[in-house]
mmCIF file of C-alpha atoms and ligand atoms in Angstrom:
data_model
loop_
_atom_site.group_PDB
_atom_site.id
_atom_site.type_symbol
_atom_site.label_atom_id
_atom_site.label_comp_id
_atom_site.label_asym_id
_atom_site.label_seq_id
_atom_site.Cartn_x
_atom_site.Cartn_y
_atom_site.Cartn_z
ATOM 1 C CA MET A 976 -200.759 35.366 -245.908
ATOM 2 C CA ILE A 977 -198.834 36.061 -242.704
ATOM 3 C CA VAL A 978 -196.136 33.475 -242.068
ATOM 4 C CA PRO A 979 -195.473 33.100 -238.310
ATOM 5 C CA GLN A 980 -191.934 34.228 -237.465
ATOM 6 C CA GLN A 981 -189.637 31.719 -235.799
ATOM 7 C CA THR A 982 -188.180 33.067 -232.595
ATOM 8 C CA PHE A 983 -184.532 32.543 -231.665
ATOM 9 C CA GLU A 984 -185.743 30.040 -229.068
ATOM 10 C CA ASP A 985 -187.686 28.061 -231.709
ATOM 11 C CA ILE A 986 -184.483 27.773 -233.750
ATOM 12 C CA GLU A 987 -182.531 26.638 -230.676
ATOM 13 C CA VAL A 988 -185.181 23.980 -229.913
ATOM 14 C CA GLN A 989 -185.032 22.770 -233.523
ATOM 15 C CA SER A 990 -181.248 22.506 -233.423
ATOM 16 C CA LEU A 991 -181.413 20.613 -230.088
ATOM 17 C CA ILE A 992 -183.885 18.124 -231.558
ATOM 18 C CA GLU A 993 -181.665 17.621 -234.638
ATOM 19 C CA GLU A 994 -178.611 17.052 -232.419
ATOM 20 C CA ILE A 995 -180.495 14.503 -230.313
ATOM 21 C CA TYR A 996 -181.488 12.628 -233.465
ATOM 22 C CA THR A 997 -177.937 12.595 -234.844
ATOM 23 C CA PHE A 998 -176.302 11.737 -231.532
ATOM 24 C CA TRP A 999 -178.746 9.405 -229.754
ATOM 25 C CA GLY A 1000 -181.008 8.293 -232.643
ATOM 26 C CA HIS A 1001 -184.196 9.454 -230.903
ATOM 27 C CA ASP A 1002 -186.383 11.229 -233.414
ATOM 28 C CA PHE A 1003 -188.528 14.053 -232.011
ATOM 29 C CA ARG A 1004 -188.447 16.067 -235.256
ATOM 30 C CA ASN A 1005 -192.127 15.459 -235.940
ATOM 31 C CA TYR A 1006 -193.522 16.029 -232.470
ATOM 32 C CA ALA A 1007 -195.965 18.911 -231.979
ATOM 33 C CA PRO A 1008 -193.555 21.866 -231.504
ATOM 34 C CA SER A 1009 -195.501 23.813 -228.873
ATOM 35 C CA SER A 1010 -195.727 20.901 -226.442
ATOM 36 C CA LEU A 1011 -192.067 20.003 -227.088
ATOM 37 C CA LYS A 1012 -190.972 23.571 -226.375
ATOM 38 C CA ARG A 1013 -192.993 23.665 -223.128
ATOM 39 C CA ARG A 1014 -191.468 20.372 -221.920
ATOM 40 C CA ILE A 1015 -187.939 21.590 -222.695
ATOM 41 C CA GLN A 1016 -188.546 24.894 -220.889
ATOM 42 C CA SER A 1017 -189.917 23.083 -217.803
ATOM 43 C CA PHE A 1018 -186.924 20.719 -217.773
ATOM 44 C CA ILE A 1019 -184.473 23.641 -217.979
ATOM 45 C CA TYR A 1020 -186.296 25.352 -215.126
ATOM 46 C CA ALA A 1021 -186.476 22.215 -212.941
ATOM 47 C CA GLU A 1022 -182.761 21.504 -213.472
ATOM 48 C CA GLY A 1023 -181.752 25.105 -212.762
ATOM 49 C CA LEU A 1024 -180.042 25.436 -216.165
ATOM 50 C CA SER A 1025 -179.482 28.816 -217.780
ATOM 51 C CA SER A 1026 -180.074 28.045 -221.463
ATOM 52 C CA ILE A 1027 -180.891 25.509 -224.166
ATOM 53 C CA SER A 1028 -177.215 25.410 -225.145
ATOM 54 C CA GLN A 1029 -176.273 24.409 -221.581
ATOM 55 C CA LEU A 1030 -178.905 21.654 -221.755
ATOM 56 C CA GLN A 1031 -177.559 20.574 -225.153
ATOM 57 C CA LYS A 1032 -174.027 20.263 -223.746
ATOM 58 C CA ASN A 1033 -175.250 18.111 -220.837
ATOM 59 C CA ILE A 1034 -177.403 15.726 -222.810
ATOM 60 C CA LEU A 1035 -174.855 15.151 -225.539
ATOM 61 C CA SER A 1036 -172.093 14.331 -223.068
ATOM 62 C CA ASP A 1037 -173.908 12.062 -220.603
ATOM 63 C CA ARG A 1038 -176.189 9.105 -221.443
ATOM 64 C CA LEU A 1039 -177.731 9.043 -217.956
ATOM 65 C CA TYR A 1040 -178.511 12.723 -218.161
ATOM 66 C CA PHE A 1041 -180.082 12.166 -221.572
ATOM 67 C CA ASN A 1042 -182.285 9.391 -220.102
ATOM 68 C CA LYS A 1043 -183.440 11.805 -217.423
ATOM 69 C CA PHE A 1044 -184.201 14.405 -220.079
ATOM 70 C CA LEU A 1045 -186.083 11.808 -222.143
ATOM 71 C CA LEU A 1046 -188.367 11.171 -219.201
ATOM 72 C CA GLY A 1047 -188.975 14.914 -218.915
ATOM 73 C CA LEU A 1048 -189.572 15.346 -222.626
ATOM 74 C CA THR A 1049 -192.320 12.756 -223.001
ATOM 75 C CA VAL A 1050 -195.611 12.948 -221.131
ATOM 76 C CA ASN A 1051 -195.975 9.686 -219.238
ATOM 77 C CA VAL A 1052 -199.179 10.388 -217.326
ATOM 78 C CA THR A 1053 -201.366 7.300 -217.226
ATOM 79 C CA SER A 1054 -203.810 5.478 -214.996
ATOM 80 C CA MET A 1055 -205.543 2.152 -214.623
ATOM 81 C CA PHE A 1056 -208.923 2.072 -216.374
ATOM 82 C CA ARG A 1057 -208.311 5.610 -217.663
ATOM 83 C CA ASP A 1058 -211.551 6.801 -219.284
ATOM 84 C CA PRO A 1059 -213.533 3.861 -217.838
ATOM 85 C CA ASN A 1060 -216.181 4.092 -220.579
ATOM 86 C CA PHE A 1061 -213.518 3.021 -223.062
ATOM 87 C CA TYR A 1062 -213.045 -0.242 -221.145
ATOM 88 C CA LEU A 1063 -216.809 -0.666 -220.750
ATOM 89 C CA ALA A 1064 -217.240 -0.302 -224.516
ATOM 90 C CA PHE A 1065 -214.339 -2.687 -225.088
ATOM 91 C CA ARG A 1066 -216.014 -5.232 -222.806
ATOM 92 C CA ASN A 1067 -219.413 -4.887 -224.472
ATOM 93 C CA GLU A 1068 -218.469 -4.464 -228.138
ATOM 94 C CA VAL A 1069 -214.980 -5.874 -228.689
ATOM 95 C CA ILE A 1070 -214.947 -8.908 -226.381
ATOM 96 C CA PRO A 1071 -217.795 -10.684 -228.296
ATOM 97 C CA ILE A 1072 -215.702 -10.323 -231.492
ATOM 98 C CA LEU A 1073 -212.537 -11.599 -229.800
ATOM 99 C CA ARG A 1074 -214.388 -14.638 -228.427
ATOM 100 C CA THR A 1075 -214.625 -15.955 -231.983
ATOM 101 C CA TYR A 1076 -210.798 -16.084 -232.342
ATOM 102 C CA PRO A 1077 -208.759 -19.080 -231.175
ATOM 103 C CA PHE A 1078 -205.732 -16.885 -230.387
ATOM 104 C CA ILE A 1079 -205.550 -13.117 -229.871
ATOM 105 C CA ARG A 1080 -202.584 -10.780 -230.307
ATOM 106 C CA ILE A 1081 -202.912 -7.290 -228.782
ATOM 107 C CA TRP A 1082 -200.469 -4.395 -229.139
ATOM 108 C CA HIS A 1083 -200.470 -1.556 -226.598
ATOM 109 C CA ALA A 1084 -198.304 1.111 -228.279
ATOM 110 C CA GLY A 1085 -197.054 3.870 -225.952
ATOM 111 C CA CYS A 1086 -198.018 1.945 -222.806
ATOM 112 C CA SER A 1087 -196.013 4.137 -220.405
ATOM 113 C CA SER A 1088 -195.627 2.465 -216.958
ATOM 114 C CA GLY A 1089 -198.125 -0.258 -217.819
ATOM 115 C CA GLU A 1090 -201.302 0.663 -215.940
ATOM 116 C CA GLU A 1091 -203.459 0.389 -219.087
ATOM 117 C CA VAL A 1092 -201.916 -3.001 -219.902
ATOM 118 C CA TYR A 1093 -202.665 -4.431 -216.430
ATOM 119 C CA SER A 1094 -206.203 -3.035 -216.804
ATOM 120 C CA MET A 1095 -206.580 -4.933 -220.079
ATOM 121 C CA ALA A 1096 -205.151 -8.130 -218.530
ATOM 122 C CA ILE A 1097 -207.739 -7.872 -215.712
ATOM 123 C CA LEU A 1098 -210.586 -7.291 -218.176
ATOM 124 C CA LEU A 1099 -209.518 -10.248 -220.370
ATOM 125 C CA THR A 1100 -209.157 -12.477 -217.288
ATOM 126 C CA GLU A 1101 -212.680 -11.636 -216.178
ATOM 127 C CA GLU A 1102 -213.997 -12.383 -219.669
ATOM 128 C CA GLY A 1103 -212.191 -15.760 -219.714
ATOM 129 C CA LEU A 1104 -209.990 -14.772 -222.674
ATOM 130 C CA TYR A 1105 -206.635 -13.981 -221.091
ATOM 131 C CA GLN A 1106 -205.204 -17.476 -221.593
ATOM 132 C CA ARG A 1107 -205.751 -17.097 -225.354
ATOM 133 C CA CYS A 1108 -204.020 -13.716 -225.520
ATOM 134 C CA ARG A 1109 -200.520 -12.446 -226.047
ATOM 135 C CA ILE A 1110 -200.152 -8.757 -225.219
ATOM 136 C CA TYR A 1111 -197.222 -6.779 -226.654
ATOM 137 C CA ALA A 1112 -196.777 -3.609 -224.620
ATOM 138 C CA THR A 1113 -194.286 -1.126 -226.027
ATOM 139 C CA ASP A 1114 -192.963 2.321 -225.312
ATOM 140 C CA LEU A 1115 -190.108 4.484 -226.467
ATOM 141 C CA ASN A 1116 -188.862 4.908 -222.942
ATOM 142 C CA GLU A 1117 -187.021 2.045 -221.233
ATOM 143 C CA GLN A 1118 -187.407 3.617 -217.792
ATOM 144 C CA VAL A 1119 -191.215 3.554 -217.812
ATOM 145 C CA LEU A 1120 -191.080 -0.007 -219.167
ATOM 146 C CA GLN A 1121 -189.044 -1.076 -216.147
ATOM 147 C CA THR A 1122 -191.835 0.154 -213.876
ATOM 148 C CA ALA A 1123 -194.354 -1.645 -216.081
ATOM 149 C CA ARG A 1124 -192.458 -4.941 -215.824
ATOM 150 C CA ARG A 1125 -192.415 -4.737 -212.019
ATOM 151 C CA GLY A 1126 -196.180 -4.152 -211.770
ATOM 152 C CA ILE A 1127 -195.828 -2.334 -208.459
ATOM 153 C CA PHE A 1128 -197.756 0.894 -208.054
ATOM 154 C CA SER A 1129 -198.433 3.291 -205.207
ATOM 155 C CA LEU A 1130 -201.070 2.046 -202.761
ATOM 156 C CA LYS A 1131 -202.400 5.596 -202.513
ATOM 157 C CA LEU A 1132 -203.710 5.321 -206.080
ATOM 158 C CA MET A 1133 -205.775 2.193 -205.438
ATOM 159 C CA GLN A 1134 -208.846 3.957 -204.068
ATOM 160 C CA ASN A 1135 -209.236 5.917 -207.281
ATOM 161 C CA TYR A 1136 -208.373 2.882 -209.431
ATOM 162 C CA THR A 1137 -211.051 0.846 -207.625
ATOM 163 C CA ARG A 1138 -213.634 3.494 -208.516
ATOM 164 C CA LEU A 1139 -212.517 3.513 -212.172
ATOM 165 C CA TYR A 1140 -212.475 -0.317 -212.270
ATOM 166 C CA ILE A 1141 -216.111 -0.417 -211.099
ATOM 167 C CA GLN A 1142 -217.107 2.237 -213.680
ATOM 168 C CA ALA A 1143 -215.322 0.160 -216.326
ATOM 169 C CA GLY A 1144 -217.618 -2.790 -215.588
ATOM 170 C CA GLY A 1145 -215.251 -4.656 -213.225
ATOM 171 C CA LYS A 1146 -216.815 -7.866 -211.974
ATOM 172 C CA LYS A 1147 -214.865 -8.650 -208.808
ATOM 173 C CA SER A 1148 -213.334 -6.886 -205.868
ATOM 174 C CA PHE A 1149 -210.428 -4.879 -207.322
ATOM 175 C CA SER A 1150 -208.206 -5.703 -204.321
ATOM 176 C CA GLU A 1151 -208.176 -9.378 -205.436
ATOM 177 C CA TYR A 1152 -205.679 -8.382 -208.127
ATOM 178 C CA TYR A 1153 -202.942 -7.040 -205.874
ATOM 179 C CA THR A 1154 -201.211 -7.548 -202.556
ATOM 180 C CA ALA A 1155 -200.657 -4.513 -200.382
ATOM 181 C CA ALA A 1156 -197.153 -4.229 -198.903
ATOM 182 C CA TYR A 1157 -196.123 -1.072 -197.061
ATOM 183 C CA ASP A 1158 -197.221 1.743 -199.378
ATOM 184 C CA HIS A 1159 -197.285 -0.362 -202.518
ATOM 185 C CA ALA A 1160 -199.754 -2.475 -204.437
ATOM 186 C CA ILE A 1161 -198.003 -5.476 -205.990
ATOM 187 C CA PHE A 1162 -200.073 -6.795 -208.888
ATOM 188 C CA SER A 1163 -200.490 -10.579 -209.177
ATOM 189 C CA PRO A 1164 -197.734 -12.105 -211.339
ATOM 190 C CA TYR A 1165 -200.274 -14.153 -213.359
ATOM 191 C CA LEU A 1166 -201.529 -10.863 -214.860
ATOM 192 C CA ARG A 1167 -198.240 -10.389 -216.693
ATOM 193 C CA GLU A 1168 -197.730 -14.023 -217.735
ATOM 194 C CA ASN A 1169 -198.898 -13.266 -221.274
ATOM 195 C CA ILE A 1170 -197.452 -9.764 -221.568
ATOM 196 C CA ILE A 1171 -194.218 -8.901 -223.357
ATOM 197 C CA PHE A 1172 -192.894 -5.437 -222.490
ATOM 198 C CA ALA A 1173 -190.434 -4.103 -225.086
ATOM 199 C CA GLN A 1174 -188.955 -0.892 -226.404
ATOM 200 C CA HIS A 1175 -190.433 0.283 -229.715
ATOM 201 C CA ASN A 1176 -190.292 3.772 -231.161
ATOM 202 C CA LEU A 1177 -193.331 4.730 -233.254
ATOM 203 C CA ALA A 1178 -191.318 7.455 -235.000
ATOM 204 C CA ILE A 1179 -188.656 5.146 -236.456
ATOM 205 C CA ASP A 1180 -189.414 1.455 -235.915
ATOM 206 C CA ASN A 1181 -191.472 -0.817 -238.124
ATOM 207 C CA SER A 1182 -194.137 -3.384 -237.482
ATOM 208 C CA PHE A 1183 -193.156 -6.579 -235.700
ATOM 209 C CA ASN A 1184 -196.284 -8.750 -235.939
ATOM 210 C CA GLU A 1185 -199.890 -8.882 -237.081
ATOM 211 C CA PHE A 1186 -202.427 -7.982 -234.408
ATOM 212 C CA HIS A 1187 -206.118 -8.465 -233.770
ATOM 213 C CA VAL A 1188 -206.208 -5.368 -231.559
ATOM 214 C CA ILE A 1189 -204.026 -2.257 -231.411
ATOM 215 C CA ILE A 1190 -204.496 0.204 -228.559
ATOM 216 C CA CYS A 1191 -202.641 3.512 -228.786
ATOM 217 C CA ARG A 1192 -204.180 6.037 -226.451
ATOM 218 C CA ASN A 1193 -202.974 9.548 -225.625
ATOM 219 C CA VAL A 1194 -199.787 9.248 -227.664
ATOM 220 C CA LEU A 1195 -200.660 10.627 -231.117
ATOM 221 C CA ILE A 1196 -201.793 13.968 -229.649
ATOM 222 C CA TYR A 1197 -198.095 14.772 -229.114
ATOM 223 C CA PHE A 1198 -197.217 14.170 -232.778
ATOM 224 C CA ASN A 1199 -197.571 16.474 -235.793
ATOM 225 C CA GLN A 1200 -199.638 15.454 -238.844
ATOM 226 C CA THR A 1201 -196.667 13.858 -240.644
ATOM 227 C CA LEU A 1202 -195.834 11.568 -237.737
ATOM 228 C CA GLN A 1203 -199.492 10.785 -237.051
ATOM 229 C CA SER A 1204 -199.812 9.649 -240.683
ATOM 230 C CA ARG A 1205 -196.699 7.483 -240.387
ATOM 231 C CA VAL A 1206 -198.080 5.796 -237.274
ATOM 232 C CA HIS A 1207 -201.518 5.250 -238.834
ATOM 233 C CA GLU A 1208 -199.795 3.656 -241.824
ATOM 234 C CA LEU A 1209 -197.911 1.388 -239.426
ATOM 235 C CA PHE A 1210 -201.082 0.453 -237.512
ATOM 236 C CA TYR A 1211 -203.070 -0.233 -240.666
ATOM 237 C CA HIS A 1212 -200.407 -2.629 -241.942
ATOM 238 C CA SER A 1213 -200.027 -4.250 -238.498
ATOM 239 C CA LEU A 1214 -203.735 -4.990 -238.063
ATOM 240 C CA CYS A 1215 -205.275 -8.129 -239.473
ATOM 241 C CA SER A 1216 -208.471 -7.789 -241.548
ATOM 242 C CA PHE A 1217 -211.338 -6.801 -239.241
ATOM 243 C CA GLY A 1218 -208.829 -5.943 -236.526
ATOM 244 C CA ILE A 1219 -209.711 -3.367 -233.853
ATOM 245 C CA LEU A 1220 -208.003 -0.009 -233.307
ATOM 246 C CA GLY A 1221 -208.502 1.900 -230.035
ATOM 247 C CA LEU A 1222 -207.411 5.542 -229.752
ATOM 248 C CA GLY A 1223 -207.541 8.170 -227.003
ATOM 249 C CA LYS A 1224 -210.431 10.538 -226.334
ATOM 250 C CA GLN A 1225 -208.832 13.436 -228.214
ATOM 251 C CA GLU A 1226 -207.589 11.306 -231.101
ATOM 252 C CA SER A 1227 -209.275 10.111 -234.267
ATOM 253 C CA ILE A 1228 -208.641 8.463 -237.621
ATOM 254 C CA SER A 1229 -210.270 11.345 -239.519
ATOM 255 C CA PHE A 1230 -207.939 12.858 -242.124
ATOM 256 C CA THR A 1231 -205.454 9.976 -241.799
ATOM 257 C CA PRO A 1232 -204.299 7.921 -244.813
ATOM 258 C CA HIS A 1233 -206.587 4.924 -244.143
ATOM 259 C CA GLU A 1234 -209.640 6.542 -242.585
ATOM 260 C CA HIS A 1235 -211.926 5.005 -245.224
ATOM 261 C CA GLU A 1236 -210.643 1.529 -244.470
ATOM 262 C CA TYR A 1237 -212.089 1.578 -240.960
ATOM 263 C CA LYS A 1238 -215.623 1.740 -239.674
ATOM 264 C CA GLU A 1239 -216.532 3.220 -236.326
ATOM 265 C CA LEU A 1240 -217.299 0.488 -233.835
ATOM 266 C CA VAL A 1241 -217.969 2.758 -230.850
ATOM 267 C CA LYS A 1242 -217.686 6.349 -232.034
ATOM 268 C CA ARG A 1243 -217.589 8.050 -228.624
ATOM 269 C CA GLU A 1244 -214.837 5.769 -227.353
ATOM 270 C CA LYS A 1245 -212.701 5.937 -230.504
ATOM 271 C CA LEU A 1246 -212.929 2.234 -231.202
ATOM 272 C CA TYR A 1247 -212.573 1.410 -234.912
ATOM 273 C CA ARG A 1248 -212.617 -1.773 -236.977
ATOM 274 C CA ARG A 1249 -210.516 -2.316 -240.065
ATOM 275 C CA VAL A 1250 -212.908 -3.283 -242.845
ATOM 276 C CA ASN A 1251 -210.532 -4.005 -245.715
HETATM 277 C C1 SAM B 2297 -199.438 10.133 -222.020
HETATM 278 S S1 SAM B 2297 -198.646 8.569 -222.091
HETATM 279 C C2 SAM B 2297 -200.020 7.535 -222.503
HETATM 280 C C3 SAM B 2297 -199.983 6.227 -221.747
HETATM 281 C C4 SAM B 2297 -201.200 5.340 -221.976
HETATM 282 N N1 SAM B 2297 -201.306 4.938 -223.352
HETATM 283 C C5 SAM B 2297 -202.464 6.011 -221.513
HETATM 284 O O1 SAM B 2297 -203.296 6.391 -222.318
HETATM 285 O O2 SAM B 2297 -202.633 6.156 -220.311
HETATM 286 C C6 SAM B 2297 -197.739 8.700 -223.618
HETATM 287 C C7 SAM B 2297 -196.666 7.619 -223.759
HETATM 288 O O3 SAM B 2297 -196.248 7.584 -225.123
HETATM 289 C C8 SAM B 2297 -194.868 7.313 -225.148
HETATM 290 N N2 SAM B 2297 -194.304 7.762 -226.422
HETATM 291 C C9 SAM B 2297 -194.065 9.034 -226.831
HETATM 292 N N3 SAM B 2297 -193.476 9.022 -228.040
HETATM 293 C C10 SAM B 2297 -193.369 7.732 -228.413
HETATM 294 C C11 SAM B 2297 -192.846 7.078 -229.560
HETATM 295 N N4 SAM B 2297 -192.307 7.759 -230.568
HETATM 296 N N5 SAM B 2297 -192.898 5.724 -229.609
HETATM 297 C C12 SAM B 2297 -193.423 5.010 -228.585
HETATM 298 N N6 SAM B 2297 -193.929 5.574 -227.468
HETATM 299 C C13 SAM B 2297 -193.901 6.919 -227.381
HETATM 300 C C14 SAM B 2297 -194.320 8.083 -223.958
HETATM 301 O O4 SAM B 2297 -193.050 7.589 -223.562
HETATM 302 C C15 SAM B 2297 -195.431 7.875 -222.926
HETATM 303 O O5 SAM B 2297 -195.149 6.780 -222.107
#
């Protein structure tokens, strides 16, 4: 068997990640190494730095610089009604289940700047369930959470979001949910009345409630198998019996510790239901 050789750069990346964990308590040790390496290289290039050791010196001596690096290290790309068929399936298959509950707790793990959470709040409002819901929206990164709490997004994005909203089965005119001011769309404050935005790190933190629905989309793809298993363990123990788990298009529960304790609710859209 040929064992792949570690390059000098791989060793430097590993040492940087260890230092970050020891110094700042952020644990990236079980992230997929190739994506991590690419993000570090791009950050070094964008900042005009000469080496990983120069980067290491900067981030260990300056909290603000570390926060900037953190934003560069994680992929925060998101959108409202991303993969609209997911929301359509949620509307058609999950909403009828949720209607039978008197109170609904939903956890959006890795919510980034909140677009998927506002999308869910809109969907639940249209289905007459929002008043019965409490949505916990968490991310590792405090900076993206600040954007999420404000609920103000670029007006330029609204044309595309309107198209996705319609594809997702939206029932109204999308512009009813925001006020346009200069180049921004300010989302109606009632949409975040039942949302709690908070920092939570899937790599180190534990469960904080029991949920009827957990949505974690496009987050696990950046983790290695060990961390994916940890997070699936966490989700399994945070879901109530018959709770719903929603993953991203490229994610699945196959080969995870509790795969046999879920059934597929909508296979194509990665919607699962805990069965025991
Ligand atoms: C690509 S975005 C996905 C956003 C949204 N879920 C979506 O599908 O559009 C990935 C998010 O996961 C967050 N993230 C990465 N590692 C995390 C961790 N260990 N704990 C919590 N969130 C994490 C990142 O900060 C980023 O906001």
